[in-house]
């Protein structure tokens, strides 16, 4: 292999390693642990090395967040019962979303940081919007007379609120419950109408 190609491969490998280390760090220690210095230390490089691949801290955080969106999309695809009704598939997507928010807390918080999502420069829109489009497509089938983007938007906002308030303990305190399932069912009924009983 020519020297230039070897050097490029090494650079790509280091870039990927920095992102991989960042993913591991946010999943094990949370969002507050994601400093450039700590990522560099764990990747075994100088603290200035990440700047060669990610000129700003936000660019590295965005690359890490893209991995989170990819993982969430993969989980949704894996769990999605394509033979089921649109309503049932939305229910599965919603449960996967809430589970991801709970089990990947640091990553979830990173994925929805405003400073990362607002800018089109960091590539998060291209990674996050397909998942929303998938939800809107299912909503269009479940509620053909409604505006799918609007219903999907308010449903997503409701899911995000459920995820946050459940994690903080506020909903447990307010409702006295220890299972978010009934709250999710009520949210789906509110936005999609009651689920039709099986024949």
Coordinates of C-alpha atoms in Angstrom, one line a residue:
X1 CA 0.0 0.0 0.0
X2 CA 1.4 3.5 -0.9
X3 CA 2.7 5.6 2.0
X4 CA 0.0 8.2 1.5
X5 CA -2.8 5.6 1.7
X6 CA -1.2 4.1 4.9
X7 CA -1.1 7.6 6.5
X8 CA -4.7 8.2 5.5
X9 CA -5.8 4.9 6.9
X10 CA -4.0 5.6 10.2
X11 CA -5.6 9.0 10.4
X12 CA -9.1 7.5 9.7
X13 CA -8.4 4.9 12.4
X14 CA -7.4 7.5 15.0
X15 CA -10.5 9.6 14.1
X16 CA -12.7 6.5 14.6
X17 CA -10.9 5.6 17.8
X18 CA -11.6 9.1 19.3
X19 CA -15.3 8.7 18.4
X20 CA -15.4 5.2 19.8
X21 CA -13.7 6.2 23.0
X22 CA -16.2 9.1 23.3
X23 CA -19.1 6.8 22.9
X24 CA -17.8 4.4 25.6
X25 CA -17.1 7.4 27.9
X26 CA -20.6 9.0 27.6
X27 CA -22.2 5.6 28.0
X28 CA -20.3 4.7 31.2
X29 CA -19.7 8.0 32.8
X30 CA -22.2 10.4 31.4
X31 CA -22.3 13.6 29.4
X32 CA -20.2 15.6 31.9
X33 CA -17.2 13.3 31.3
X34 CA -16.9 14.2 27.6
X35 CA -13.9 16.6 27.7
X36 CA -11.4 16.7 24.8
X37 CA -8.6 16.0 27.3
X38 CA -10.2 12.9 28.8
X39 CA -11.2 11.5 25.3
X40 CA -7.6 12.0 24.2
X41 CA -6.2 10.4 27.3
X42 CA -8.3 7.3 27.0
X43 CA -7.5 7.1 23.3
X44 CA -3.8 7.2 24.1
X45 CA -3.0 10.4 22.2
X46 CA -1.8 13.9 23.2
X47 CA -4.5 16.2 24.4
X48 CA -4.1 18.3 21.3
X49 CA -4.5 15.4 18.8
X50 CA -8.3 15.5 18.6
X51 CA -8.1 19.0 17.1
X52 CA -6.5 17.6 14.0
X53 CA -9.7 15.7 13.2
X54 CA -12.2 17.8 15.1
X55 CA -11.3 21.5 15.1
X56 CA -13.9 22.2 17.8
X57 CA -15.2 20.3 20.7
X58 CA -18.7 20.6 19.2
X59 CA -17.6 18.7 16.1
X60 CA -16.3 15.8 18.2
X61 CA -19.4 15.8 20.3
X62 CA -21.5 15.7 17.2
X63 CA -19.6 12.8 15.8
X64 CA -20.3 10.9 19.0
X65 CA -24.0 11.9 19.0
X66 CA -24.3 10.6 15.4
X67 CA -23.3 7.2 16.7
X68 CA -26.1 7.5 19.3
X69 CA -28.7 8.2 16.6
X70 CA -27.4 5.4 14.5
X71 CA -27.7 3.0 17.5
X72 CA -31.2 4.2 18.2
X73 CA -32.3 3.8 14.6
X74 CA -30.7 0.3 14.5
X75 CA -32.7 -0.7 17.7
X76 CA -35.9 0.6 16.2
X77 CA -35.3 -1.3 12.9
X78 CA -34.5 -4.5 14.9
X79 CA -37.6 -4.3 17.0
X80 CA -40.0 -3.0 14.3
X81 CA -42.7 -5.6 13.6
X82 CA -43.2 -4.8 9.9
X83 CA -46.2 -7.1 9.7
X84 CA -48.0 -5.3 12.5
X85 CA -50.4 -2.4 12.2
X86 CA -49.0 1.2 12.1
X87 CA -50.4 1.8 15.5
X88 CA -48.6 -1.2 17.0
X89 CA -45.4 -0.3 15.2
X90 CA -45.6 3.2 16.7
X91 CA -46.0 1.7 20.1
X92 CA -42.9 -0.4 19.6
X93 CA -40.9 2.6 18.4
X94 CA -42.1 4.6 21.5
X95 CA -41.0 1.8 23.9
X96 CA -37.6 1.5 22.2
X97 CA -37.2 5.3 22.5
X98 CA -38.0 5.4 26.2
X99 CA -35.8 2.4 26.9
X100 CA -32.9 4.0 25.0
X101 CA -33.4 7.2 27.0
X102 CA -33.2 5.2 30.3
X103 CA -30.4 2.8 29.4
X104 CA -28.2 5.2 27.4
X105 CA -28.8 8.3 29.5
X106 CA -25.6 10.2 28.8
X107 CA -25.8 9.6 25.1
X108 CA -29.5 10.5 25.0
X109 CA -28.7 13.8 26.6
X110 CA -25.9 14.5 24.2
X111 CA -28.1 13.6 21.2
X112 CA -30.6 16.3 21.9
X113 CA -28.3 19.2 22.9
X114 CA -29.6 22.4 21.2
X115 CA -26.1 23.6 20.3
X116 CA -25.5 20.5 18.3
X117 CA -28.9 20.2 16.6
X118 CA -29.3 23.8 15.7
X119 CA -26.3 23.9 13.4
X120 CA -26.5 22.2 10.0
X121 CA -22.7 22.0 9.9
X122 CA -22.3 19.0 12.2
X123 CA -24.4 16.4 10.3
X124 CA -26.9 15.6 13.0
X125 CA -29.9 16.6 11.0
X126 CA -29.1 14.0 8.4
X127 CA -28.7 11.4 11.1
X128 CA -31.7 12.3 13.2
X129 CA -34.4 13.3 10.7
X130 CA -34.8 9.9 9.1
X131 CA -36.0 8.5 12.4
X132 CA -38.6 11.3 12.7
X133 CA -39.6 10.7 9.1
X134 CA -40.2 7.0 9.9
X135 CA -42.4 8.0 12.8
X136 CA -44.3 10.5 10.7
X137 CA -44.8 7.8 8.0
X138 CA -46.3 5.5 10.5
X139 CA -48.5 8.2 11.9
X140 CA -49.8 9.0 8.3
X141 CA -51.0 5.4 8.1
X142 CA -52.4 5.3 11.6
X143 CA -54.2 8.7 11.3
X144 CA -54.7 9.4 7.6
X145 CA -56.8 12.5 8.1
X146 CA -54.3 14.2 10.4
X147 CA -51.1 16.2 9.5
X148 CA -48.5 13.4 10.1
X149 CA -45.6 15.9 10.8
X150 CA -47.7 17.7 13.5
X151 CA -49.0 14.6 15.2
X152 CA -45.5 13.0 15.0
X153 CA -44.0 16.2 16.5
X154 CA -46.4 16.3 19.5
X155 CA -46.0 12.6 20.1
X156 CA -42.3 12.9 20.0
X157 CA -42.4 15.9 22.4
X158 CA -44.7 13.8 24.7
X159 CA -42.2 10.9 24.6
X160 CA -39.3 13.2 25.3
X161 CA -41.1 14.7 28.2
X162 CA -42.0 11.2 29.5
X163 CA -38.3 10.1 29.2
X164 CA -37.0 13.2 31.1
X165 CA -39.6 13.4 33.8
X166 CA -39.5 9.6 34.5
X167 CA -35.7 9.8 34.7
X168 CA -35.8 12.7 37.1
X169 CA -38.4 10.9 39.3
X170 CA -41.0 13.6 38.9
X171 CA -43.6 11.3 37.3
X172 CA -43.1 8.6 39.8
X173 CA -43.7 11.1 42.6
X174 CA -46.7 12.7 40.9
X175 CA -48.5 9.5 39.8
X176 CA -47.3 7.1 42.5
X177 CA -46.5 4.6 39.8
X178 CA -43.4 2.6 39.3
X179 CA -44.1 1.6 35.6
X180 CA -44.1 4.1 32.8
X181 CA -46.2 1.7 30.6
X182 CA -49.6 3.1 31.5
X183 CA -48.3 6.7 30.9
X184 CA -47.0 5.6 27.5
X185 CA -50.3 3.9 26.6
X186 CA -52.2 7.1 27.6
X187 CA -49.9 9.2 25.4
X188 CA -50.5 7.0 22.4
X189 CA -54.2 7.0 23.0
X190 CA -54.2 10.8 23.2
X191 CA -52.3 11.3 19.9
X192 CA -53.5 8.3 17.9
X193 CA -56.8 7.4 19.4
X194 CA -57.6 4.2 21.4
X195 CA -56.1 1.0 20.1
X196 CA -58.7 -1.2 18.4
X197 CA -59.2 -4.5 20.2
X198 CA -58.0 -7.6 18.4
X199 CA -60.8 -9.4 16.5

